[in-house]
Amino acid sequence: MKQQFSLRASICLALATLASSSALAAGFQVNEHSANGLGRAMAGQAAKPENASILATNPAAIGVFKEAEFSGSVSFIDPNVDIDGSVNYALGGVDVYPQAVSAKEDDIADTAFVPGFFYTSPISEKISAGVGVFTTYGLRSDYSNDFEALHFADTAEVKSVTFNPAISYKVTDTFMVGFGLNATFADAEISSAVSNSLSPVLSNALQTQVPANASIFKLEGDDWGFGWNASIFWQPSNKTNIGLSYRAETKLELEGEVSSNLTAGLNQPGSLDLNLAAITELAVDQKIDEQWSVQASLTFTDWSTFEKLEANLASGDDFLIKQENFDDSWRGAVGVTYILNDEITLRAGFAYDDGVVTVENRSLSIPDTDRHWYSGGLTYSMSEDTSIDVAYVFIDGREADIDKTRPLNSTGTFTSTFTGTQSATAHIFSVQLNTRF
């Protein structure tokens, strides 16, 4: 029996033991790298080196710092992803029930804490170095045992951490180049199951006993993946900063155990290939006067490289889980920064985040959609060397349709179809401590 599940239900990357929701960004991308950046919806982040967290988006820009810098942040993410739809069952093309079964679930994405840590230091007049510990991808979903479409989506979680040492070289006083290496560790647990309501339907249709909440498919695995990132930082005038950064694709092969209560042939070691898409960002920071400045970013994520999700079993068989067929995505953001006085700096921003799937490819497991970001934040300088950033972000996801059909037996004569909608919003609260020494 071939089972389908979404990549967004299979992968949630976050720091240490933490996870976040794909309601926040295209696919399963995570942008919670810094509180000061979130205050502007991450607009111009690669072009505005306010503290060491700039390393996540533009390592070249760490060359502007004259002293060692440390930034540590934590973001609390409160997503609200709701599913409202119905399920039809058909055996040999004939409906099993005369009418669709309601399938509704609220709050399928859990709250999460996502931290990040950054340290940078000048090495010489031309060279600076630093290291960041953060995440660029992540999500988590969890349905109850009574969800009528549990065979489409159940629980999935991946915990991970990315280490990013980087170096900046000052070509001239106004032009810098940066390069970094990335090591990502991911630990995954992915599963789908039989819901309480589906159990009698399966038993009747297949004429065999199917226990409630039986595991249809489960994969546990982990792996290290390696990649690189490069950037430039240019100051064409004393009022303008321009940043261009590129984070290369990182490939992971999550190796572990595959198991199933319903298909004995799946009980063996296996692995799952996962590519973390490449990200390109162009950012501008324009100073207007001594108090006002505006920021803008355009980010491209190469999601089209991800076409399918497939498990490789120890027996040599390839187990096709789902065709993903992601589209490339764009994210545009604009922001403003206002220096109120020597102690307080204010920020606000807006971003539009493009979804990566069509209705045809949208998954029930935290389906992807377009999003609007609204944000605000401030910095309070406690002393000349130490400051605290705080930010709030509201993310409003466009309501999106879902229409998925999948086989429930090996011959494909027994099928299930889910038709419905998904809606998603999220609140992000972030705080960050910055200090230089």
CSV table of C-alpha atoms in Angstrom, one decimal:
chain,number,residue,atom,x,y,z
A,1,MET,CA,0.0,0.0,0.0
A,2,LYS,CA,1.5,3.3,-1.1
A,3,GLN,CA,0.9,6.1,1.4
A,4,GLN,CA,1.0,9.8,0.7
A,5,PHE,CA,2.1,12.6,3.0
A,6,SER,CA,3.3,16.1,2.5
A,7,LEU,CA,6.8,17.4,2.9
A,8,ARG,CA,5.5,20.1,5.1
A,9,ALA,CA,4.1,17.3,7.3
A,10,SER,CA,7.4,15.5,7.2
A,11,ILE,CA,9.9,18.3,7.9
A,12,CYS,CA,10.0,20.9,10.6
A,13,LEU,CA,13.4,22.4,11.3
A,14,ALA,CA,14.1,24.5,14.3
A,15,LEU,CA,16.9,24.9,16.9
A,16,ALA,CA,17.7,22.2,19.4
A,17,THR,CA,14.4,20.7,20.5
A,18,LEU,CA,12.2,23.3,19.0
A,19,ALA,CA,9.9,23.6,16.0
A,20,SER,CA,7.8,26.1,14.2
A,21,SER,CA,5.0,26.3,11.7
A,22,SER,CA,5.0,26.6,7.9
A,23,ALA,CA,2.1,29.0,8.3
A,24,LEU,CA,5.0,31.5,8.7
A,25,ALA,CA,6.7,31.3,5.3
A,26,ALA,CA,6.7,29.7,1.9
A,27,GLY,CA,7.1,25.9,2.0
A,28,PHE,CA,8.7,25.3,5.4
A,29,GLN,CA,11.1,28.3,5.5
A,30,VAL,CA,11.7,30.1,8.8
A,31,ASN,CA,12.7,33.8,9.0
A,32,GLU,CA,13.0,34.2,12.8
A,33,HIS,CA,16.8,35.1,12.8
A,34,SER,CA,16.6,38.3,14.8
A,35,ALA,CA,14.2,40.5,16.7
A,36,ASN,CA,15.4,43.8,15.1
A,37,GLY,CA,14.8,42.3,11.7
A,38,LEU,CA,11.4,41.0,12.6
A,39,GLY,CA,10.4,44.5,13.6
A,40,ARG,CA,10.7,45.4,10.0
A,41,ALA,CA,9.2,42.1,8.6
A,42,MET,CA,12.9,41.3,7.7
A,43,ALA,CA,12.9,44.1,5.2
A,44,GLY,CA,16.5,45.2,4.2
A,45,GLN,CA,17.9,42.8,6.8
A,46,ALA,CA,20.9,41.8,4.6
A,47,ALA,CA,21.8,45.5,4.1
A,48,LYS,CA,21.4,46.8,7.7
A,49,PRO,CA,24.2,45.6,10.1
A,50,GLU,CA,22.8,46.7,13.4
A,51,ASN,CA,24.2,43.7,15.4
A,52,ALA,CA,25.8,40.3,15.1
A,53,SER,CA,22.5,38.6,13.8
A,54,ILE,CA,23.3,40.1,10.4
A,55,LEU,CA,25.5,37.1,9.9
A,56,ALA,CA,22.4,34.9,9.1
A,57,THR,CA,21.5,36.9,6.0
A,58,ASN,CA,24.8,38.6,5.0
A,59,PRO,CA,28.1,37.5,6.5
A,60,ALA,CA,30.0,40.1,4.4
A,61,ALA,CA,28.3,42.9,6.5
A,62,ILE,CA,30.0,41.8,9.8
A,63,GLY,CA,33.1,43.6,8.5
A,64,VAL,CA,31.6,46.9,9.5
A,65,PHE,CA,31.8,46.1,13.2
A,66,LYS,CA,34.9,47.6,15.0
A,67,GLU,CA,34.5,45.4,18.1
A,68,ALA,CA,33.4,41.9,19.0
A,69,GLU,CA,29.6,41.6,19.0
A,70,PHE,CA,27.2,39.0,20.5
A,71,SER,CA,23.4,38.7,19.8
A,72,GLY,CA,21.1,36.1,21.3
A,73,SER,CA,17.4,36.0,20.5
A,74,VAL,CA,14.3,33.9,21.2
A,75,SER,CA,11.1,34.1,19.2
A,76,PHE,CA,7.8,32.7,20.5
A,77,ILE,CA,5.6,31.6,17.6
A,78,ASP,CA,1.8,31.1,18.1
A,79,PRO,CA,0.4,29.7,14.9
A,80,ASN,CA,-3.3,29.0,14.3
A,81,VAL,CA,-3.9,26.7,11.3
A,82,ASP,CA,-7.4,25.3,10.8
A,83,ILE,CA,-8.8,22.7,8.4
A,84,ASP,CA,-12.4,22.6,7.4
A,85,GLY,CA,-13.6,20.0,4.9
A,86,SER,CA,-15.2,16.6,4.2
A,87,VAL,CA,-14.1,13.1,3.1
A,88,ASN,CA,-15.6,10.8,0.6
A,89,TYR,CA,-14.9,7.1,0.3
A,90,ALA,CA,-15.4,5.1,-2.9
A,91,LEU,CA,-15.0,1.4,-3.6
A,92,GLY,CA,-14.7,0.5,-7.3
A,93,GLY,CA,-16.0,4.0,-8.2
A,94,VAL,CA,-19.1,3.6,-6.0
A,95,ASP,CA,-19.5,5.8,-2.8
A,96,VAL,CA,-19.2,3.8,0.4
A,97,TYR,CA,-21.4,6.4,2.2
A,98,PRO,CA,-24.3,8.3,0.6
A,99,GLN,CA,-22.8,11.6,1.8
A,100,ALA,CA,-19.4,13.0,2.7
A,101,VAL,CA,-18.0,12.7,6.2
A,102,SER,CA,-17.1,16.0,8.0
A,103,ALA,CA,-13.4,16.4,8.5
A,104,LYS,CA,-12.5,19.4,10.6
A,105,GLU,CA,-9.6,20.2,12.9
A,106,ASP,CA,-8.4,23.4,14.5
A,107,ASP,CA,-4.9,24.4,15.7
A,108,ILE,CA,-2.9,21.7,14.0
A,109,ALA,CA,0.3,23.6,14.5
A,110,ASP,CA,1.9,23.8,17.9
A,111,THR,CA,3.4,26.9,19.6
A,112,ALA,CA,7.2,27.0,19.6
A,113,PHE,CA,10.2,28.8,20.8
A,114,VAL,CA,12.9,29.5,18.2
A,115,PRO,CA,16.3,30.8,19.5
A,116,GLY,CA,19.3,32.1,17.6
A,117,PHE,CA,22.9,33.0,18.7
A,118,PHE,CA,25.5,34.9,16.9
A,119,TYR,CA,29.1,36.1,17.6
A,120,THR,CA,31.4,38.2,15.4
A,121,SER,CA,34.8,39.7,15.9
A,122,PRO,CA,37.3,41.7,13.8
A,123,ILE,CA,40.5,39.7,13.2
A,124,SER,CA,42.5,42.4,11.4
A,125,GLU,CA,41.8,45.7,9.6
A,126,LYS,CA,40.4,43.7,6.6
A,127,ILE,CA,39.1,40.4,8.0
A,128,SER,CA,36.3,39.7,10.4
A,129,ALA,CA,34.9,36.3,11.4
A,130,GLY,CA,31.9,35.0,13.3
A,131,VAL,CA,29.6,32.0,13.9
A,132,GLY,CA,25.8,31.7,14.0
A,133,VAL,CA,23.6,29.0,15.5
A,134,PHE,CA,20.1,29.2,14.1
A,135,THR,CA,17.5,27.7,11.7
A,136,THR,CA,16.3,28.6,8.2
A,137,TYR,CA,13.6,26.0,7.8
A,138,GLY,CA,11.0,24.5,10.1
A,139,LEU,CA,7.4,23.4,10.8
A,140,ARG,CA,5.3,21.0,12.9
A,141,SER,CA,1.8,19.6,12.5
A,142,ASP,CA,-0.3,17.4,14.8
A,143,TYR,CA,-3.8,16.1,14.3
A,144,SER,CA,-6.0,14.4,16.9
A,145,ASN,CA,-6.8,10.7,16.8
A,146,ASP,CA,-10.4,11.4,15.9
A,147,PHE,CA,-9.6,13.5,12.8
A,148,GLU,CA,-11.6,12.0,10.0
A,149,ALA,CA,-8.8,12.5,7.4
A,150,LEU,CA,-5.9,11.2,9.6
A,151,HIS,CA,-4.8,9.0,6.7
A,152,PHE,CA,-4.0,12.1,4.8
A,153,ALA,CA,-2.1,13.8,7.6
A,154,ASP,CA,-1.2,12.8,11.2
A,155,THR,CA,1.9,14.0,13.2
A,156,ALA,CA,5.3,15.0,11.9
A,157,GLU,CA,8.3,16.6,13.5
A,158,VAL,CA,11.9,17.3,12.7
A,159,LYS,CA,14.3,18.9,15.2
A,160,SER,CA,17.5,20.4,13.9
A,161,VAL,CA,20.3,23.0,14.4
A,162,THR,CA,22.4,24.8,11.8
A,163,PHE,CA,26.0,25.9,12.6
A,164,ASN,CA,27.2,28.7,10.3
A,165,PRO,CA,30.9,29.9,10.7
A,166,ALA,CA,31.6,32.8,8.4
A,167,ILE,CA,34.3,35.2,7.3
A,168,SER,CA,34.2,38.7,5.8
A,169,TYR,CA,36.9,40.4,3.8
A,170,LYS,CA,37.0,44.2,3.3
A,171,VAL,CA,38.0,44.7,-0.4
A,172,THR,CA,37.7,48.5,0.1
A,173,ASP,CA,36.3,50.7,2.9
A,174,THR,CA,32.9,50.5,1.2
A,175,PHE,CA,32.9,47.0,-0.4
A,176,MET,CA,33.0,43.7,1.5
A,177,VAL,CA,32.6,40.1,0.5
A,178,GLY,CA,31.6,37.2,2.8
A,179,PHE,CA,31.6,33.4,2.8
A,180,GLY,CA,30.3,30.8,5.2
A,181,LEU,CA,30.0,27.1,5.7
A,182,ASN,CA,26.8,25.4,7.0
A,183,ALA,CA,26.5,22.2,9.0
A,184,THR,CA,22.9,21.2,9.7
A,185,PHE,CA,21.8,18.3,11.9
A,186,ALA,CA,18.2,17.1,11.6
A,187,ASP,CA,16.3,14.4,13.5
A,188,ALA,CA,12.9,13.4,12.1
A,189,GLU,CA,9.8,11.4,13.0
A,190,ILE,CA,7.2,11.2,10.3
A,191,SER,CA,3.9,9.2,10.5
A,192,SER,CA,0.4,8.7,9.3
A,193,ALA,CA,-2.3,6.6,10.9
A,194,VAL,CA,-5.9,5.3,10.8
A,195,SER,CA,-8.4,7.5,12.5
A,196,ASN,CA,-11.0,6.2,14.9
A,197,SER,CA,-13.7,7.1,12.4
A,198,LEU,CA,-11.9,5.5,9.4
A,199,SER,CA,-11.3,2.1,11.1
A,200,PRO,CA,-14.8,0.6,10.6
A,201,VAL,CA,-14.9,2.0,7.0
A,202,LEU,CA,-11.7,0.3,6.2
A,203,SER,CA,-12.7,-2.9,7.9
A,204,ASN,CA,-15.9,-3.1,5.9
A,205,ALA,CA,-14.4,-2.1,2.6
A,206,LEU,CA,-11.4,-4.4,2.8
A,207,GLN,CA,-13.3,-7.2,4.6
A,208,THR,CA,-10.6,-7.4,7.2
A,209,GLN,CA,-10.1,-6.0,10.7
A,210,VAL,CA,-8.4,-2.6,10.7
A,211,PRO,CA,-7.7,-1.4,14.3
A,212,ALA,CA,-8.3,2.3,15.1
A,213,ASN,CA,-5.2,4.5,15.2
A,214,ALA,CA,-3.1,1.8,13.5
A,215,SER,CA,0.1,3.1,12.1
A,216,ILE,CA,0.0,3.3,8.3
A,217,PHE,CA,3.5,4.6,7.9
A,218,LYS,CA,6.2,5.9,10.2
A,219,LEU,CA,9.8,6.9,9.6
A,220,GLU,CA,12.4,7.9,12.2
A,221,GLY,CA,15.8,9.1,11.0
A,222,ASP,CA,18.5,11.7,11.3
A,223,ASP,CA,21.4,13.1,9.3
A,224,TRP,CA,24.0,15.8,8.9
A,225,GLY,CA,23.9,18.0,5.8
A,226,PHE,CA,26.5,20.5,4.6
A,227,GLY,CA,26.3,23.6,2.5
A,228,TRP,CA,27.7,27.1,2.0
A,229,ASN,CA,26.6,30.8,1.8
A,230,ALA,CA,28.2,33.8,0.2
A,231,SER,CA,27.4,37.6,0.1
A,232,ILE,CA,28.5,41.1,-0.7
A,233,PHE,CA,27.9,44.3,1.2
A,234,TRP,CA,28.3,47.6,-0.6
A,235,GLN,CA,28.0,51.2,0.6
A,236,PRO,CA,27.9,53.4,-2.5
A,237,SER,CA,27.3,56.5,-0.3
A,238,ASN,CA,27.2,57.3,3.3
A,239,LYS,CA,23.4,57.1,3.1
A,240,THR,CA,22.9,53.8,1.1
A,241,ASN,CA,23.7,50.2,1.9
A,242,ILE,CA,23.2,47.4,-0.6
A,243,GLY,CA,23.4,43.7,0.3
A,244,LEU,CA,23.3,40.6,-1.9
A,245,SER,CA,23.4,37.1,-0.4
A,246,TYR,CA,23.1,33.5,-1.5
A,247,ARG,CA,22.6,30.4,0.7
A,248,ALA,CA,23.2,27.2,-1.3
A,249,GLU,CA,21.0,24.1,-1.2
A,250,THR,CA,21.7,21.7,1.6
A,251,LYS,CA,21.0,18.0,1.0
A,252,LEU,CA,20.0,15.7,3.8
A,253,GLU,CA,19.5,11.9,3.8
A,254,LEU,CA,17.4,11.1,6.9
A,255,GLU,CA,18.4,7.5,7.8
A,256,GLY,CA,16.6,5.3,10.3
A,257,GLU,CA,13.7,2.9,10.6
A,258,VAL,CA,10.4,2.5,8.7
A,259,SER,CA,7.5,0.8,10.3
A,260,SER,CA,3.8,0.0,9.6
A,261,ASN,CA,1.0,-1.9,11.4
A,262,LEU,CA,-0.8,-2.5,8.1
A,263,THR,CA,2.0,-3.3,5.6
A,264,ALA,CA,4.6,-5.8,6.8
A,265,GLY,CA,6.9,-5.0,3.9
A,266,LEU,CA,7.5,-1.5,5.2
A,267,ASN,CA,9.0,-2.7,8.5
A,268,GLN,CA,12.7,-2.3,7.7
A,269,PRO,CA,15.5,0.3,7.7
A,270,GLY,CA,15.1,3.2,5.3
A,271,SER,CA,16.0,6.7,4.4
A,272,LEU,CA,14.3,9.9,3.1
A,273,ASP,CA,16.1,12.4,0.9
A,274,LEU,CA,15.4,16.1,1.6
A,275,ASN,CA,16.9,19.1,0.0
A,276,LEU,CA,16.7,22.5,1.8
A,277,ALA,CA,16.2,25.0,-1.0
A,278,ALA,CA,18.7,27.7,-2.0
A,279,ILE,CA,17.9,31.3,-1.0
A,280,THR,CA,18.9,34.5,-2.8
A,281,GLU,CA,18.2,37.9,-1.2
A,282,LEU,CA,18.7,41.5,-2.5
A,283,ALA,CA,18.4,44.2,0.2
A,284,VAL,CA,18.6,47.9,0.4
A,285,ASP,CA,18.9,50.3,3.4
A,286,GLN,CA,18.4,54.0,2.5
A,287,LYS,CA,19.0,56.7,5.1
A,288,ILE,CA,16.8,59.7,4.6
A,289,ASP,CA,18.0,61.9,7.4
A,290,GLU,CA,19.6,61.5,10.9
A,291,GLN,CA,16.4,59.9,12.2
A,292,TRP,CA,14.6,58.2,9.3
A,293,SER,CA,15.6,55.4,7.0
A,294,VAL,CA,13.7,52.9,4.8
A,295,GLN,CA,14.5,49.3,4.0
A,296,ALA,CA,13.5,46.8,1.3
A,297,SER,CA,14.2,43.2,0.4
A,298,LEU,CA,13.4,40.8,-2.4
A,299,THR,CA,14.0,37.1,-1.6
A,300,PHE,CA,13.9,34.2,-4.1
A,301,THR,CA,13.7,30.6,-2.8
A,302,ASP,CA,14.5,27.8,-5.3
A,303,TRP,CA,11.7,25.5,-4.3
A,304,SER,CA,11.2,24.0,-7.8
A,305,THR,CA,14.1,21.7,-7.2
A,306,PHE,CA,11.9,19.7,-4.9
A,307,GLU,CA,9.7,17.5,-7.1
A,308,LYS,CA,8.9,14.4,-5.0
A,309,LEU,CA,9.2,12.8,-1.6
A,310,GLU,CA,10.5,9.3,-1.7
A,311,ALA,CA,11.7,6.8,0.9
A,312,ASN,CA,14.5,4.4,0.0
A,313,LEU,CA,14.0,1.1,1.7
A,314,ALA,CA,16.9,-1.3,2.8
A,315,SER,CA,15.4,-3.9,0.4
A,316,GLY,CA,16.3,-1.7,-2.5
A,317,ASP,CA,12.8,-0.6,-3.2
A,318,ASP,CA,11.9,3.0,-3.7
A,319,PHE,CA,8.7,3.9,-1.9
A,320,LEU,CA,7.0,7.0,-3.5
A,321,ILE,CA,5.3,8.9,-0.8
A,322,LYS,CA,4.1,12.0,-2.7
A,323,GLN,CA,4.7,14.1,-5.7
A,324,GLU,CA,5.4,17.6,-4.3
A,325,ASN,CA,6.0,19.7,-7.4
A,326,PHE,CA,6.9,22.9,-5.5
A,327,ASP,CA,7.0,26.2,-7.4
A,328,ASP,CA,9.8,28.7,-6.8
A,329,SER,CA,8.7,31.5,-4.4
A,330,TRP,CA,9.3,35.2,-4.0
A,331,ARG,CA,9.1,37.3,-0.9
A,332,GLY,CA,9.0,41.1,-0.9
A,333,ALA,CA,9.3,43.3,2.2
A,334,VAL,CA,9.4,47.0,3.0
A,335,GLY,CA,10.2,48.6,6.3
A,336,VAL,CA,11.0,51.9,8.1
A,337,THR,CA,13.3,52.7,11.0
A,338,TYR,CA,13.0,55.8,13.1
A,339,ILE,CA,15.7,56.8,15.7
A,340,LEU,CA,13.5,58.5,18.4
A,341,ASN,CA,16.5,59.4,20.7
A,342,ASP,CA,19.8,58.0,21.9
A,343,GLU,CA,18.0,55.2,23.8
A,344,ILE,CA,15.0,54.2,21.6
A,345,THR,CA,14.8,53.1,17.9
A,346,LEU,CA,11.4,52.3,16.4
A,347,ARG,CA,10.6,49.9,13.4
A,348,ALA,CA,7.7,48.8,11.3
A,349,GLY,CA,7.4,46.6,8.2
A,350,PHE,CA,5.2,44.8,5.8
A,351,ALA,CA,5.9,41.7,3.6
A,352,TYR,CA,4.2,39.6,1.1
A,353,ASP,CA,5.2,35.9,1.1
A,354,ASP,CA,4.4,33.9,-2.0
A,355,GLY,CA,3.1,30.3,-1.6
A,356,VAL,CA,4.9,27.4,-3.3
A,357,VAL,CA,2.0,25.1,-4.3
A,358,THR,CA,-1.1,25.1,-6.5
A,359,VAL,CA,-4.5,23.6,-5.4
A,360,GLU,CA,-3.5,20.5,-7.3
A,361,ASN,CA,-0.4,20.0,-5.1
A,362,ARG,CA,-1.5,21.6,-1.9
A,363,SER,CA,-1.2,19.1,1.0
A,364,LEU,CA,-3.5,18.6,3.9
A,365,SER,CA,-0.5,18.5,6.2
A,366,ILE,CA,-0.1,22.2,7.0
A,367,PRO,CA,-0.9,23.3,3.4
A,368,ASP,CA,1.0,26.2,1.9
A,369,THR,CA,-0.5,29.5,0.9
A,370,ASP,CA,0.3,33.2,0.3
A,371,ARG,CA,0.9,35.3,3.4
A,372,HIS,CA,0.9,39.0,4.5
A,373,TRP,CA,3.3,40.1,7.3
A,374,TYR,CA,2.6,43.1,9.5
A,375,SER,CA,5.2,44.0,12.1
A,376,GLY,CA,6.5,46.5,14.6
A,377,GLY,CA,9.4,46.7,17.1
A,378,LEU,CA,11.9,48.8,18.9
A,379,THR,CA,15.4,48.8,20.4
A,380,TYR,CA,16.2,50.1,23.8
A,381,SER,CA,19.8,51.0,24.4
A,382,MET,CA,20.7,50.2,28.1
A,383,SER,CA,24.2,51.5,27.6
A,384,GLU,CA,26.6,52.4,24.9
A,385,ASP,CA,27.5,48.7,24.4
A,386,THR,CA,24.3,46.8,25.3
A,387,SER,CA,20.8,46.9,23.9
A,388,ILE,CA,17.6,45.0,23.8
A,389,ASP,CA,15.3,44.4,20.7
A,390,VAL,CA,11.7,43.5,20.9
A,391,ALA,CA,9.3,42.8,18.0
A,392,TYR,CA,5.8,41.7,17.2
A,393,VAL,CA,4.6,40.2,13.9
A,394,PHE,CA,1.1,39.2,12.8
A,395,ILE,CA,0.9,36.9,9.8
A,396,ASP,CA,-2.3,36.5,7.8
A,397,GLY,CA,-2.5,33.6,5.4
A,398,ARG,CA,-4.9,33.6,2.5
A,399,GLU,CA,-7.7,31.0,2.8
A,400,ALA,CA,-6.8,28.2,0.3
A,401,ASP,CA,-8.7,25.2,-1.2
A,402,ILE,CA,-7.5,21.6,-0.8
A,403,ASP,CA,-8.6,18.8,-3.1
A,404,LYS,CA,-6.7,15.5,-2.6
A,405,THR,CA,-7.5,11.9,-3.5
A,406,ARG,CA,-5.5,8.9,-2.4
A,407,PRO,CA,-5.8,5.1,-2.7
A,408,LEU,CA,-6.4,3.1,0.5
A,409,ASN,CA,-5.6,-0.4,-0.8
A,410,SER,CA,-2.8,-1.8,-3.0
A,411,THR,CA,-5.0,-2.2,-6.1
A,412,GLY,CA,-6.3,1.4,-6.0
A,413,THR,CA,-10.0,0.3,-6.1
A,414,PHE,CA,-10.7,1.8,-2.6
A,415,THR,CA,-10.1,5.6,-2.6
A,416,SER,CA,-10.6,8.5,-0.3
A,417,THR,CA,-11.0,12.2,-1.4
A,418,PHE,CA,-10.7,15.2,0.9
A,419,THR,CA,-12.2,18.5,-0.2
A,420,GLY,CA,-12.0,21.6,1.9
A,421,THR,CA,-10.1,24.7,2.9
A,422,GLN,CA,-7.3,25.8,5.2
A,423,SER,CA,-6.8,29.1,6.9
A,424,ALA,CA,-3.7,30.2,8.8
A,425,THR,CA,-2.7,33.1,11.0
A,426,ALA,CA,0.3,33.5,13.4
A,427,HIS,CA,1.6,35.8,16.1
A,428,ILE,CA,5.3,36.1,16.7
A,429,PHE,CA,6.9,37.7,19.8
A,430,SER,CA,10.6,38.1,19.7
A,431,VAL,CA,13.2,39.5,22.1
A,432,GLN,CA,17.0,39.9,21.6
A,433,LEU,CA,20.0,40.9,23.6
A,434,ASN,CA,22.9,42.6,21.9
A,435,THR,CA,26.3,43.5,23.4
A,436,ARG,CA,29.7,44.5,22.2
A,437,PHE,CA,33.0,44.1,24.0
